[in-house]
């Protein structure tokens, strides 16, 4: 199990990429495969195992799309 | 009473739907028709969608807006597809940007034309031309205005310093018209 | 002159420049933003000045200053913004300061909606500032009429030294239509600036724009002068209206602005069905036209407005018989369709075919 | 045992915000909700929405709320706070709202020492109405009413609101923060929380100015807009505490 | 209860306190200054708050806040100050916020004079804010009536969740007369605060005072609801007027407020001379009384106002026959005398003795 | 040969001023007229009257003039100056007018760097309307709307306008003076003259705040009122230059 | 119709003309009359003059103001003398504070009473009593209200904590009445 | 002849005494003998010869009542 689980509410994401830019590990990118109801490509995390749980992504997200769980 | 075209152009902000409507309007005037153009405005634009309503008519225009009863609908993205398809009059035409809208129209009282304008624009080497290509298709099918009038309108809408782009736009119009011909019912 | 296609708001702005307006003070509000935006770009080039005021209150008081200084000056706004200007408009009236105020109505009350409406008829024609006064109110129904009215408004303002309101709705502001910008308007006599405008007085005879009239008898005299020398003359000379298909009509729609063009289509539709119906279209809301309502052949006047019914009272007063006046309205940003207007008329006319 | 370390705070509703992608308003909404939750006032807070993009605030918070006239939120909040002196009353105002039309109201609420908290969103533009110049638009920055860029001679000088208000006696706390980076967001949250705590303690008027973005009207991507905040806005509008009655210097 | 003698403005202020008003937000302006002055002294003692707002704009927006919070709240001002409140009044209407606005009219337009006037009839009854709306307008003609009306105004405001305007003139504000403060007024049903007022909602069902109705259909529905559920009911229940000597009258003065008491003397004078004349005194200006004007015995309705004629249109509409309505007015701060009113009436009545 | 060393300046009319005996307005009127005469602009000056006791200004100066709406003189002057850019435009405003209802207008005129001169008469009271509290009423000072004396908790804090405006970029010159003594009057005149000269040179917005008296509403004799200015007002509103673009510090 | 007194009291600010009017008003009410009191207000007061109009009547009061037609005029200083003397009705009374007004009324259709109230007040040892002394004279001559009602009115106008001043005010009233008696025509 | 002549426009004087207070030589007082049209006792100068021409009186006068002439 990864140390952190970062999940995205894909339906609410507006694809602004602020999270992607904020991630110090550059783990986040838009998923161009999916277009949500509002017409956006939602963000998603690539290598979850590299996540350091810094919450930068979540803090930057204007739409509260991101939830972070610490797995102890 | 003569013929009245009620045209709706809708899509994302950058897709040129507003200027597409303006080109139609100007071309209509050049053709001697009564014309009007009305944008949707205000916060409904937030989120990046845009649309306008155009009338090209043989008669003086009363209300320049129409909620339902669209005779020609251009939908350039999914939200527009969902919003406007139900508002097209029976017998009207719907032009769908099939490059990015994968849904299909579920009505059999309208004529639907799926035009992959993004792909066609790429073929022309200029992604910005999607609205002109679509316009080519629209006027080929619905005969709203003369294609030459659209060319004349071009400088009015975009300004005289854009004259150098006329050839490529002419090409885009033709491209749209060609594709439309193959789809004509 | 060739027609060009222009957005209503921009055409209004351009018309002001053509009319010699070189000063604009305004504050952003939908649906009139293209007026200040256009003028912020074009006025400096025309040798004038554009100031985005800190508020509508400041804007109208800047207008009060520039108009007092003898310049052609304009402001524009929409519903709640016009409400904020009321005190300042009153000062322009009392100071006899010529200026043009464009009101692009949206749905109310309060913040309401930004969609088009005619709910500010009372706001424009009955004021909202204090005291006894009138303001000429011009009501265009198309981009072309908006252009013509703005130009005319400056003439009227200068001639009578009064603010003039051009009242349209968001639709006219937002739509594009073919328009001829250079159509000339009637010019009118104006008093030389040296006789009244500030910056043109002398040490011996300074010019003053006054608002306080502390002695009641003087204040009364001023009111009486306004009514006799200004308002009565305006009622005489400046009333404007159009009639459509009224020659043989037994019924008449009454509508102004956007509603008038919608109803015009309804008239066409009804005429095809054989109804003898026409349209009376007031082009000035104050002074309100009286003559077309003296038409004794008319069985019913069908007032149509994009409001809950405000002009209807002026029509009742003009007709003199409330029973003959009926009303159909949509409001809050909804624009009626010709079809619904025609349907309503058919109901009113019953078997009146 | 897994623990949730970050989630949408209580106090925000489930409605999707109408803000453009990447707009700073969403971040600031969340910060307010987090702070109110942390000071235990979720059921005791009233928020006053401005006229501006944030006019839809009533849709997004579970607090009682009111849509104020353009610029007048500090006056309306005054009326509310005088009635509900034990509740937390917040005004949320844009730069057009607060620094242009509402200048008299904010100054007088501050001078009165009105016990409210103003969260002032400085995005240097009129967002809602489509990009007109704000009192805080930077020199050279483009707006639809300053299309070649703000020119100080033509368009006047930008106003630094924190500096202005901190000359008054009424304010208890005034700080300027930004939401362009996670680090700044952490500071922004601290400032808002402190302001709210001061209000709760009845210390006086409190305001936090938040430098934010308007990607749509700036014509920038959301990320570039945040860069602009860091590179252009912060140098012109320095971050920091401008007034703190508790800090005896 | 014994009568005491009080200045109109102070009596108005005291009446508000008696009615349970604990919040007042206002800005100084003659001739209503004693209202804020009195309340600045007495409200704190009564457990309430007085704030001298920075302007009339701020004052009405404070009222909007306190009213939204479920409190009884009042503001007062005079002519140009009321003009400044128009936008805020519109917000109170749209937000359905109960509050009382006292308007002590002075001579206009503009800064005008501080002497008494009735030139703000349109300002009160036709609004000046944007959109379709009405506001109940109570018009006292004495200090006693001012006291009664203020108390009643709070009841009406709470019952219908609407602003209510009490419109008097500077004379009523400034004069002292005997008054009984404790006369009870009719109470009305009100919705519990938990259903609407802010500060009384819950996390699950927060209360919100809304002003924006961005979707046009919703905005239209709101307007229709206001007209059907609010204004129609108010027109049904709240209209008020008095008649004096009208039983056998063939002529009727129509006057409200200060003018009504002057005209009352004129009626007495004329009655002594044998004229069959009486007085119709509207006590509410909106809703405007209709019934007394259906009186078919009346040959002429003589409207008297301290203005250039504003109520006269409402009378014409109510009578339905303009020919039957005549007007006599003084304005700009001049108060007519009973004698001149009687003289005017004699002219109108000709040999009608 | 006898020379007249002091007389009524040109630019004032012969009308008797309606001001109460010993009211500072008269002194300040004279100073303005003296300065305008000295800078040779008698025939090129426009003065904007406020609503306040000075509303009758048009009666007293030979300049073109206008009666502005309460508090809005800076906006009206903006309109005038934009049309008559070569004329001297003055606003004359009381503390109710400028610092209460007109706060937004003065701040924005200052921020725009509007090339006008504001003469701001701070007499700590609403004179015209009979003695209500002004934003500048001192703590403890009585007013008809603060009858037991201004209480900071109830009535809020006084506003120091020079300090407030000098945080802005637009003003070229801001000074506070008083007219309680002949010496202060000499300084006051210098300040007004400098402000007018700056305007003439197109340097930007200029304002002189003048501490003045209202014997009638203060309930003091004229002489005692001037003492009050010196003993109570000056300590609270310190005299001096708050901004001078020419003075490189 | 019964008798209607239209009384005007005018003077400098500090002379107590406003409260003199209020005492008359209150006393009138106590006597069961219809009463009203209207002050002049606004900038006309600047310069320190003050005046009020009082009606005490047997009939309901229509207009509480009257420009001309004064039945009782009290003028306490020169500017008031000049302003109000011409406005007194034929047959009316004028009470002049002859301590400081040296001019004489140049009309023979009115009754004029010169009362040196400042001097009389000095005699009573309290300069503030000039208005009460004048009032004593006024009611002695014009019989507008009962003198006892004025005493009752006193506490209403000035507040209950002023009860201790009643004796001296009673004295002042009498003083005025006495002097008036000697002048009665 | 005195060094300075200080004259008062007695009709315009409002008797506020600001000039009297301002005079360093205390030369000015109200003339209680005269009441002008507006009802005020106007100010006047006593010992003109003691006047030092400092203009303090004139500067303080709100009503431009005072004119000062220097006699050389
Ligand atoms: C009285 C009034 N004037 C103008 C408007 C139009 N208006 C709506 S929002 C807005 C400005 C919004 O800008 P800002 O306060 O900076 O907020 P933002 O949208 O940038 O968050 C304006 C001018 C209005 N609704 N009411
Ligand atoms: C819109 C408006 N509000 C209020 C008033 C009433 N008013 C007249 S003068 C004044 C205040 C004057 O005080 P200040 O500005 O200090 O001038 P001063 O008389 O002390 O010189 C007020 C509130 C008005 N005329 N207009
Ligand atoms: S928590 Fe930090 S490391 Fe993990 S995805 Fe978010 S920003 Fe990247
Ligand atoms: S910041 Fe939020 S809304 Fe933006 S892309 Fe990331 S998850 Fe989506
Ligand atoms: S317009 Fe600007 S401020 Fe408004 S929601 Fe969009 S990005 Fe945000
Ligand atoms: S009221 Fe005060 S400010 Fe006004 S004129 Fe009199 S003393 Fe001067
Ligand atoms: S000039 Fe100086 S010394 Fe002479 S009277 Fe005046 S103040 Fe006194
Ligand atoms: S200062 Fe002027 S007005 Fe006052 S007493 Fe002296 S001369 Fe007279
Ligand atoms: Mg903004
Ligand atoms: Mg003052």
Coordinates of N, CA, C and O in Angstrom, one line a residue, chain A residues 4 11-12 14-18 21-22 37-38 40 55-64 66-72, chain D residues 1-9 12 16-23 26-27 30 179-182 185-186 222-223 226:
Chain A
X4 N 0.4 7.4 0.9 CA -0.7 8.3 0.8 C -1.6 7.9 -0.3 O -1.1 7.3 -1.3
X11 N -15.5 14.3 -11.5 CA -16.6 15.0 -12.1 C -16.6 16.5 -11.7 O -17.1 17.3 -12.5
X12 N -15.9 16.8 -10.6 CA -15.9 18.2 -10.2 C -14.6 19.0 -10.7 O -14.5 20.2 -10.6
X14 N -12.0 20.9 -12.9 CA -12.1 21.7 -14.1 C -10.8 21.8 -14.9 O -10.7 22.6 -15.8
X15 N -9.9 20.9 -14.6 CA -8.8 20.7 -15.5 C -7.9 22.0 -15.5 O -7.2 22.2 -16.5
X16 N -7.8 22.7 -14.4 CA -7.1 23.9 -14.4 C -5.6 23.7 -14.3 O -4.8 24.6 -14.5
X17 N -5.2 22.5 -13.8 CA -3.8 22.1 -13.7 C -3.0 22.8 -12.6 O -1.8 22.8 -12.5
X18 N -3.7 23.6 -11.7 CA -3.0 24.2 -10.6 C -2.3 23.1 -9.7 O -1.2 23.3 -9.2
X21 N 0.9 21.8 -11.4 CA 2.0 22.7 -11.2 C 2.5 22.7 -9.8 O 3.8 22.8 -9.6
X22 N 1.6 22.6 -8.8 CA 2.0 22.7 -7.4 C 2.8 21.5 -6.9 O 3.6 21.6 -6.0
X37 N -18.7 15.7 -17.3 CA -19.9 16.3 -17.7 C -19.8 17.8 -18.1 O -20.4 18.3 -19.0
X38 N -18.9 18.5 -17.4 CA -18.8 19.9 -17.7 C -17.9 20.1 -18.9 O -17.6 21.3 -19.3
X40 N -14.6 19.0 -19.1 CA -13.2 19.2 -18.8 C -12.5 17.8 -18.7 O -13.1 16.8 -18.4
X55 N 0.4 17.8 0.4 CA -0.9 18.5 0.3 C -0.9 19.8 -0.6 O -1.9 20.5 -0.6
X56 N 0.2 20.0 -1.2 CA 0.3 21.2 -2.1 C -0.8 21.1 -3.1 O -1.4 22.2 -3.4
X57 N -1.0 20.0 -3.7 CA -2.0 19.9 -4.8 C -3.4 20.3 -4.2 O -4.1 21.1 -4.8
X58 N -3.7 19.7 -3.1 CA -5.0 19.9 -2.5 C -5.2 21.4 -2.1 O -6.3 22.0 -2.3
X59 N -4.2 22.0 -1.6 CA -4.3 23.4 -1.1 C -4.5 24.3 -2.3 O -5.2 25.3 -2.2
X60 N -3.9 24.0 -3.5 CA -4.1 24.8 -4.6 C -5.4 24.6 -5.3 O -5.9 25.5 -6.1
X61 N -6.1 23.5 -5.1 CA -7.2 23.2 -5.9 C -8.4 24.1 -5.5 O -8.9 24.1 -4.4
X62 N -8.9 24.9 -6.5 CA -10.0 25.8 -6.2 C -11.3 25.1 -6.0 O -12.3 25.8 -5.6
X63 N -11.4 23.9 -6.4 CA -12.7 23.2 -6.4 C -12.8 22.0 -5.5 O -13.7 21.2 -5.6
X64 N -11.9 22.0 -4.5 CA -12.0 20.9 -3.5 C -12.1 19.5 -4.1 O -12.9 18.7 -3.7
X66 N -9.7 17.4 -4.5 CA -8.7 16.4 -4.1 C -8.9 16.0 -2.6 O -9.1 16.9 -1.7
X67 N -8.8 14.8 -2.3 CA -8.8 14.3 -1.0 C -7.5 13.5 -0.8 O -7.1 12.7 -1.6
X68 N -6.9 13.7 0.4 CA -5.7 13.0 0.7 C -5.8 12.1 1.9 O -6.3 12.6 3.0
X69 N -5.5 10.9 1.8 CA -5.6 10.0 3.0 C -4.2 9.5 3.3 O -3.4 9.1 2.3
X70 N -3.9 9.5 4.5 CA -2.6 8.9 5.0 C -2.8 7.5 5.4 O -3.7 7.2 6.3
X71 N -2.0 6.6 4.9 CA -2.2 5.2 5.2 C -1.2 4.7 6.2 O 0.0 4.5 5.8
X72 N -1.5 4.6 7.5 CA -0.5 4.2 8.4 C -0.6 2.7 8.7 O -1.7 2.1 8.6
Chain D
X1 N -4.1 2.5 10.5 CA -5.4 3.0 10.2 C -5.3 4.3 9.3 O -4.6 5.2 9.6
X2 N -5.9 4.2 8.1 CA -5.8 5.4 7.3 C -6.5 6.6 7.8 O -7.6 6.5 8.4
X3 N -5.9 7.8 7.8 CA -6.5 9.0 8.2 C -6.6 10.0 7.1 O -5.6 10.2 6.3
X4 N -7.8 10.6 7.0 CA -7.9 11.6 5.9 C -7.2 12.9 6.4 O -7.5 13.5 7.4
X5 N -6.2 13.3 5.6 CA -5.5 14.5 6.0 C -5.9 15.7 5.3 O -5.6 16.9 5.7
X6 N -6.6 15.5 4.2 CA -7.1 16.7 3.5 C -8.4 16.4 2.8 O -8.5 15.4 2.0
X7 N -9.4 17.1 3.1 CA -10.7 17.0 2.4 C -11.5 18.3 2.4 O -11.1 19.2 3.1
X8 N -12.5 18.3 1.6 CA -13.3 19.5 1.6 C -13.9 19.8 3.0 O -14.4 18.9 3.6
X9 N -13.7 21.0 3.4 CA -14.1 21.3 4.8 C -15.7 21.3 5.0 O -16.4 21.5 4.0
X12 N -18.9 24.1 3.5 CA -19.1 24.3 2.1 C -20.2 23.3 1.7 O -20.3 22.2 2.1
X16 N -21.5 22.6 -7.3 CA -20.3 22.9 -8.1 C -20.2 24.4 -8.2 O -21.1 25.1 -8.5
X17 N -19.0 24.9 -7.9 CA -18.8 26.4 -8.0 C -18.8 26.8 -9.5 O -18.2 26.1 -10.4
X18 N -19.4 28.0 -9.8 CA -19.5 28.4 -11.1 C -18.2 29.1 -11.6 O -18.1 29.6 -12.7
X19 N -17.2 29.2 -10.7 CA -16.0 30.0 -11.0 C -15.3 29.3 -12.2 O -15.3 28.1 -12.4
X20 N -14.5 30.1 -13.0 CA -13.8 29.6 -14.1 C -12.7 28.7 -13.5 O -12.3 28.8 -12.4
X21 N -12.2 27.8 -14.4 CA -11.1 26.9 -14.0 C -9.9 27.6 -13.5 O -9.5 28.6 -14.1
X22 N -9.5 27.3 -12.3 CA -8.3 27.8 -11.7 C -8.4 29.2 -11.1 O -7.5 29.8 -10.7
X23 N -9.7 29.6 -10.9 CA -9.9 31.0 -10.3 C -9.6 30.9 -8.8 O -10.0 30.0 -8.1
X26 N -12.2 30.1 -5.5 CA -12.5 28.8 -4.9 C -11.6 28.5 -3.8 O -12.0 27.9 -2.7
X27 N -10.3 28.8 -4.0 CA -9.3 28.5 -2.9 C -9.7 29.3 -1.7 O -9.7 28.8 -0.5
X30 N -12.5 28.0 0.3 CA -12.2 26.9 1.1 C -11.5 27.3 2.4 O -11.7 26.8 3.5
X179 N -2.6 33.8 -2.8 CA -2.9 32.3 -2.9 C -2.2 31.8 -4.1 O -2.7 30.8 -4.8
X180 N -1.1 32.3 -4.5 CA -0.4 31.8 -5.7 C 0.4 30.5 -5.5 O 0.7 29.8 -6.5
X181 N 0.8 30.2 -4.3 CA 1.6 29.0 -4.0 C 1.0 28.3 -2.8 O 0.4 29.0 -1.9
X182 N 1.3 27.1 -2.6 CA 0.8 26.4 -1.4 C 1.4 27.0 -0.1 O 0.7 27.2 0.8
X185 N -0.6 30.0 0.6 CA -2.0 29.6 1.0 C -2.0 29.3 2.5 O -2.9 29.6 3.2
X186 N -1.0 28.7 2.9 CA -0.9 28.3 4.3 C -0.9 29.6 5.2 O -1.6 29.8 6.1
X222 N -4.6 29.2 -16.0 CA -4.7 29.3 -14.5 C -3.3 29.3 -13.9 O -3.0 30.1 -13.0
X223 N -2.4 28.5 -14.4 CA -1.1 28.4 -13.8 C -0.3 29.7 -14.1 O 0.4 30.2 -13.2
X226 N -1.4 32.4 -11.8 CA -0.8 32.3 -10.4 C 0.7 32.8 -10.5 O 1.1 33.5 -9.5

